[in-house]
Amino acid sequence: MASDTTEDVDTDSEFERATSVIAVGDGRYEGRVAAGWDIAGNANGGYLMAVAARAMASEVGRPPLSLTAHFVSPGPVGPATITTDVVRDGRRMAVVRGTLSVDDRTVITLLGTFAHPVDPDDSAPTHESSEPPALPPYEDSIPGSPPGDSGFGERVRARYHPDDIGFALGRPTGDATMRGWFRFADDGPIDPYGLLLATDAFAPVCFNVPGVPVAWAPTLELTVHVRAVPAPGPVRARFRSRHLRDGFFEEDGEVWDATGRLVAQSRQLALVPKG
Amino acid sequence: MASDTTEDVDTDSEFERATSVIAVGDGRYEGRVAAGWDIAGNANGGYLMAVAARAMASEVGRPPLSLTAHFVSPGPVGPATITTDVVRDGRRMAVVRGTLSVDDRTVITLLGTFAHPVDPDDSAPTHESSEPPALPPYEDSIPGSPPGDSGFGERVRARYHPDDIGFALGRPTGDATMRGWFRFADDGPIDPYGLLLATDAFAPVCFNVPGVPVAWAPTLELTVHVRAVPAPGPVRARFRSRHLRDGFFEEDGEVWDATGRLVAQSRQLALVPKG
């Protein structure tokens, strides 16, 4: 049951083109790990999730609601195959497994629940205890590029809160937090797939912990909950870790849209870089 | 590559016996959804994860490090089959998919990374910003049973902070938090599988939000990170939600052992009960 919407590459959004997939039958999709979405030669994890999620979503005609990826091997640029397997296709929710491979080598494997977004329901019980971060205007925030950036920073605009960029100046702040703005350089829309990318587009929060080298922090697992479709415009995000120890840290992300609505939550488990 | 350790049912721990599995070849395991681990007839989600996790772990000879389950249908009591599929079997980490079925009906489907626990490393960078909850002694905390309890409360001891039990008295506290002690009634050890259960053994935090009925809050997805093997004794846990809206809420859990060491983090996405 392939939806043609996710295969439409006639779009001005470079992200949409770079994550598009084509159904080839039996739950298999062809896509690619496009050049320019990598950090030092390895494709960004959120980008890889977005490619696989489009195939999984197409198979059930619904976007991701909760999606988990485990990172198996680095993602080189090249043609990619995504296999999907529908575990449940219910009225409201579908559960789908997926695997993205390049050159017959598994890069990421995923499991998710897919569902159409719900409309805001202000009459339903509501309880929110976390607010969007107070950020300087986008123009006054600090552009940041990941170390060894080789294209990602040309396509994605992550702008940091000035209080969180100590890591980039050799002076980690001592607070395992990153806050900032996220948008695409071409101002392409931030849909649920763009949110997957947004949750993995900032420097890892461990960089602001003294003694942690600014080096690759391998993500083992990343789970994203898409809570709403963002309104147009840049999104604001806050990432933090509460427990960095014994070589591991979790990183929790929250993403809000221009109206102040929470649109995504994320958590990843990653390895503290050893330098 | 089945390890016999998880198949050893010669134990005093009822939880170990009730979650034991036997390899039958080709990555398939037989186990059961045992009576008495249910809430109103549906097996507890953490219990189901533990049964499946034992099979997945046995296949790679390592316990779960990060495990995600999506809940597909309620788990009735009966013989269960667990299928496992090793995506990667690396030197340190293994990635495994699993599915637990009863009567050929899929109950939960899972994806996880499995690895031996690391030793504490106090020489490595450490940054913790979340402390265990201050709780009255176990004896002075409030025993709680889930609504419609039919056996779970005889096997699992969840004792609540007195400030968090408003929901049980018809006076929700207005703070989407539950804090308390967890142990097995038979004082069985809380190993990584017991931690999976601990993260799903308390009343859902939404019960303390005014307007939310005390009724089944279906979990869509639960992810648990096992951060360390607990020292002997009861564990302390805190659960909270920061974003309950539009019919969904996330619930984040942190579990500490008797020495004050963080041993697990969890997050689930669930539906707000409609009554």
mmCIF file of C-alpha atoms in Angstrom, chain B residues 24-208:
data_model
loop_
_atom_site.group_PDB
_atom_site.id
_atom_site.type_symbol
_atom_site.label_atom_id
_atom_site.label_comp_id
_atom_site.label_asym_id
_atom_site.label_seq_id
_atom_site.Cartn_x
_atom_site.Cartn_y
_atom_site.Cartn_z
ATOM 1 C CA VAL B 24 13.817 -24.525 20.495
ATOM 2 C CA GLY B 25 16.163 -23.671 17.616
ATOM 3 C CA ASP B 26 16.348 -21.215 14.715
ATOM 4 C CA GLY B 27 16.158 -18.276 17.120
ATOM 5 C CA ARG B 28 12.796 -19.421 18.479
ATOM 6 C CA TYR B 29 12.041 -19.705 22.174
ATOM 7 C CA GLU B 30 9.141 -21.051 24.174
ATOM 8 C CA GLY B 31 7.949 -19.399 27.348
ATOM 9 C CA ARG B 32 4.667 -18.310 28.789
ATOM 10 C CA VAL B 33 2.629 -15.380 29.949
ATOM 11 C CA ALA B 34 2.235 -16.588 33.519
ATOM 12 C CA ALA B 35 -0.860 -16.007 35.606
ATOM 13 C CA GLY B 36 -0.580 -13.338 38.264
ATOM 14 C CA TRP B 37 1.493 -10.743 36.409
ATOM 15 C CA ASP B 38 -1.521 -8.971 34.957
ATOM 16 C CA ILE B 39 -3.470 -5.813 35.633
ATOM 17 C CA ALA B 40 -7.166 -6.580 35.197
ATOM 18 C CA GLY B 41 -6.433 -9.483 32.875
ATOM 19 C CA ASN B 42 -3.736 -7.897 30.702
ATOM 20 C CA ALA B 43 -0.155 -8.903 31.418
ATOM 21 C CA ASN B 44 1.981 -6.012 32.637
ATOM 22 C CA GLY B 45 4.017 -4.472 29.819
ATOM 23 C CA GLY B 46 7.330 -4.588 31.667
ATOM 24 C CA TYR B 47 6.725 -8.255 32.474
ATOM 25 C CA LEU B 48 6.106 -9.046 28.801
ATOM 26 C CA MET B 49 9.282 -7.180 27.872
ATOM 27 C CA ALA B 50 11.231 -9.227 30.410
ATOM 28 C CA VAL B 51 10.056 -12.540 28.932
ATOM 29 C CA ALA B 52 10.980 -11.457 25.408
ATOM 30 C CA ALA B 53 14.244 -9.881 26.555
ATOM 31 C CA ARG B 54 15.402 -13.149 28.104
ATOM 32 C CA ALA B 55 15.028 -14.863 24.746
ATOM 33 C CA MET B 56 16.732 -12.040 22.835
ATOM 34 C CA ALA B 57 19.558 -11.923 25.390
ATOM 35 C CA SER B 58 20.010 -15.674 25.300
ATOM 36 C CA GLU B 59 20.475 -15.530 21.549
ATOM 37 C CA VAL B 60 23.490 -13.228 21.897
ATOM 38 C CA GLY B 61 24.702 -14.155 25.393
ATOM 39 C CA ARG B 62 24.354 -10.605 26.716
ATOM 40 C CA PRO B 63 21.672 -8.740 28.709
ATOM 41 C CA PRO B 64 19.717 -5.728 27.391
ATOM 42 C CA LEU B 65 21.371 -2.310 27.352
ATOM 43 C CA SER B 66 18.657 -0.384 25.451
ATOM 44 C CA LEU B 67 15.391 -2.112 24.683
ATOM 45 C CA THR B 68 12.272 -0.764 22.962
ATOM 46 C CA ALA B 69 8.924 -2.536 22.866
ATOM 47 C CA HIS B 70 5.831 -1.570 20.894
ATOM 48 C CA PHE B 71 2.605 -2.978 22.289
ATOM 49 C CA VAL B 72 0.517 -4.578 19.602
ATOM 50 C CA SER B 73 -2.260 -6.441 21.453
ATOM 51 C CA PRO B 74 -3.071 -7.379 25.059
ATOM 52 C CA GLY B 75 -1.154 -10.332 26.479
ATOM 53 C CA PRO B 76 -3.422 -13.123 27.693
ATOM 54 C CA VAL B 77 -2.148 -15.853 30.005
ATOM 55 C CA GLY B 78 -0.842 -18.829 28.075
ATOM 56 C CA PRO B 79 2.078 -20.431 26.280
ATOM 57 C CA ALA B 80 4.159 -17.849 24.421
ATOM 58 C CA THR B 81 6.529 -18.061 21.485
ATOM 59 C CA ILE B 82 9.374 -15.588 21.116
ATOM 60 C CA THR B 83 11.094 -15.245 17.769
ATOM 61 C CA THR B 84 14.470 -13.529 17.660
ATOM 62 C CA ASP B 85 16.526 -12.180 14.806
ATOM 63 C CA VAL B 86 20.121 -11.031 15.325
ATOM 64 C CA VAL B 87 20.786 -7.931 13.222
ATOM 65 C CA ARG B 88 24.372 -7.518 14.418
ATOM 66 C CA ASP B 89 26.549 -9.573 16.708
ATOM 67 C CA GLY B 90 29.573 -7.387 17.354
ATOM 68 C CA ARG B 91 32.416 -7.712 19.781
ATOM 69 C CA ARG B 92 30.865 -5.397 22.351
ATOM 70 C CA MET B 93 27.296 -4.769 21.201
ATOM 71 C CA ALA B 94 24.625 -6.942 19.626
ATOM 72 C CA VAL B 95 21.425 -5.666 17.999
ATOM 73 C CA VAL B 96 18.449 -8.012 18.129
ATOM 74 C CA ARG B 97 14.810 -7.929 17.043
ATOM 75 C CA GLY B 98 12.172 -9.963 18.822
ATOM 76 C CA THR B 99 8.466 -10.685 18.812
ATOM 77 C CA LEU B 100 6.394 -12.326 21.527
ATOM 78 C CA SER B 101 3.207 -14.074 20.445
ATOM 79 C CA VAL B 102 0.460 -15.961 22.252
ATOM 80 C CA ASP B 103 -1.845 -18.192 20.211
ATOM 81 C CA ASP B 104 -0.091 -16.991 17.027
ATOM 82 C CA ARG B 105 -1.140 -13.449 17.805
ATOM 83 C CA THR B 106 1.630 -10.843 18.153
ATOM 84 C CA VAL B 107 1.553 -9.248 21.607
ATOM 85 C CA ILE B 108 4.729 -7.131 21.589
ATOM 86 C CA THR B 109 7.501 -6.502 19.108
ATOM 87 C CA LEU B 110 10.911 -5.341 20.247
ATOM 88 C CA LEU B 111 14.250 -3.971 19.129
ATOM 89 C CA GLY B 112 17.287 -3.680 21.344
ATOM 90 C CA THR B 113 21.004 -3.378 21.805
ATOM 91 C CA PHE B 114 22.496 -5.966 24.138
ATOM 92 C CA ALA B 115 25.838 -5.680 25.923
ATOM 93 C CA HIS B 116 27.514 -6.754 29.114
ATOM 94 C CA PRO B 117 27.227 -4.091 31.806
ATOM 95 C CA VAL B 118 30.285 -1.928 32.254
ATOM 96 C CA ASP B 119 32.092 -1.642 35.556
ATOM 97 C CA PRO B 120 31.752 1.645 37.402
ATOM 98 C CA ASP B 121 34.470 3.983 36.208
ATOM 99 C CA ASP B 122 34.836 6.905 38.550
ATOM 100 C CA SER B 123 37.918 8.081 36.699
ATOM 101 C CA ALA B 124 35.864 8.758 33.558
ATOM 102 C CA PRO B 125 34.063 12.073 33.100
ATOM 103 C CA THR B 126 30.874 12.078 35.182
ATOM 104 C CA HIS B 127 28.019 14.568 35.113
ATOM 105 C CA GLU B 128 24.771 13.887 36.915
ATOM 106 C CA SER B 129 22.101 16.502 37.448
ATOM 107 C CA SER B 130 19.258 14.331 38.721
ATOM 108 C CA GLU B 131 19.207 12.891 42.233
ATOM 109 C CA PRO B 132 17.249 9.966 43.638
ATOM 110 C CA PRO B 133 13.950 11.075 45.165
ATOM 111 C CA ALA B 134 13.879 11.671 48.901
ATOM 112 C CA LEU B 135 11.500 8.968 50.127
ATOM 113 C CA PRO B 136 10.289 7.958 53.559
ATOM 114 C CA PRO B 137 11.703 4.581 54.604
ATOM 115 C CA TYR B 138 10.183 1.657 52.746
ATOM 116 C CA GLU B 139 8.079 0.696 55.766
ATOM 117 C CA ASP B 140 6.541 4.187 55.944
ATOM 118 C CA SER B 141 5.742 4.466 52.245
ATOM 119 C CA ILE B 142 2.266 3.733 50.968
ATOM 120 C CA PRO B 143 1.471 0.356 49.427
ATOM 121 C CA GLY B 144 -0.275 0.806 46.122
ATOM 122 C CA SER B 145 -2.127 -1.611 43.946
ATOM 123 C CA PRO B 146 -3.080 -0.862 40.386
ATOM 124 C CA PRO B 147 -6.812 -0.564 39.708
ATOM 125 C CA GLY B 148 -8.372 -3.904 38.945
ATOM 126 C CA ASP B 149 -5.284 -5.617 40.352
ATOM 127 C CA SER B 150 -5.534 -9.352 40.013
ATOM 128 C CA GLY B 151 -2.278 -10.779 41.257
ATOM 129 C CA PHE B 152 0.383 -8.268 40.231
ATOM 130 C CA GLY B 153 0.176 -6.590 43.635
ATOM 131 C CA GLU B 154 0.886 -9.901 45.361
ATOM 132 C CA ARG B 155 4.147 -10.334 43.490
ATOM 133 C CA VAL B 156 5.402 -6.790 43.162
ATOM 134 C CA ARG B 157 5.720 -4.297 45.974
ATOM 135 C CA ALA B 158 5.395 -0.722 44.749
ATOM 136 C CA ARG B 159 5.324 1.675 47.699
ATOM 137 C CA TYR B 160 4.510 5.296 46.977
ATOM 138 C CA HIS B 161 5.708 8.603 48.351
ATOM 139 C CA PRO B 162 2.829 9.834 50.520
ATOM 140 C CA ASP B 163 2.734 13.095 48.534
ATOM 141 C CA ASP B 164 1.977 11.242 45.290
ATOM 142 C CA ILE B 165 -1.036 9.112 46.204
ATOM 143 C CA GLY B 166 -3.687 11.796 45.787
ATOM 144 C CA PHE B 167 -4.940 10.000 42.690
ATOM 145 C CA ALA B 168 -5.944 6.995 44.813
ATOM 146 C CA LEU B 169 -8.021 9.203 47.102
ATOM 147 C CA GLY B 170 -9.866 11.033 44.339
ATOM 148 C CA ARG B 171 -7.630 14.084 44.796
ATOM 149 C CA PRO B 172 -5.059 14.124 41.984
ATOM 150 C CA THR B 173 -2.054 16.126 43.105
ATOM 151 C CA GLY B 174 -1.766 18.254 39.962
ATOM 152 C CA ASP B 175 1.834 17.105 39.548
ATOM 153 C CA ALA B 176 2.307 14.338 36.964
ATOM 154 C CA THR B 177 4.793 12.533 39.199
ATOM 155 C CA MET B 178 4.998 9.191 40.998
ATOM 156 C CA ARG B 179 7.883 8.345 43.346
ATOM 157 C CA GLY B 180 8.387 5.198 45.311
ATOM 158 C CA TRP B 181 10.151 1.993 46.234
ATOM 159 C CA PHE B 182 10.065 -1.185 44.157
ATOM 160 C CA ARG B 183 10.911 -4.732 45.152
ATOM 161 C CA PHE B 184 9.637 -8.238 44.584
ATOM 162 C CA ALA B 185 7.356 -9.665 47.280
ATOM 163 C CA ASP B 186 9.668 -12.685 47.548
ATOM 164 C CA ASP B 187 12.724 -10.401 47.672
ATOM 165 C CA GLY B 188 14.011 -11.930 44.445
ATOM 166 C CA PRO B 189 16.967 -10.115 42.884
ATOM 167 C CA ILE B 190 16.328 -7.092 40.673
ATOM 168 C CA ASP B 191 18.491 -7.852 37.660
ATOM 169 C CA PRO B 192 18.261 -6.113 34.264
ATOM 170 C CA TYR B 193 15.025 -8.010 33.571
ATOM 171 C CA GLY B 194 13.604 -6.948 36.913
ATOM 172 C CA LEU B 195 14.465 -3.360 35.972
ATOM 173 C CA LEU B 196 12.319 -3.678 32.847
ATOM 174 C CA LEU B 197 9.439 -4.551 35.156
ATOM 175 C CA ALA B 198 10.274 -1.800 37.654
ATOM 176 C CA THR B 199 9.910 0.863 34.963
ATOM 177 C CA ASP B 200 6.304 -0.205 34.333
ATOM 178 C CA ALA B 201 5.133 -1.207 37.820
ATOM 179 C CA PHE B 202 3.744 2.065 39.186
ATOM 180 C CA ALA B 203 0.464 3.809 38.478
ATOM 181 C CA PRO B 204 0.705 5.986 35.356
ATOM 182 C CA VAL B 205 1.648 9.552 36.209
ATOM 183 C CA CYS B 206 -1.373 10.878 34.300
ATOM 184 C CA PHE B 207 -3.532 9.781 37.248
ATOM 185 C CA ASN B 208 -2.273 12.800 39.165
#
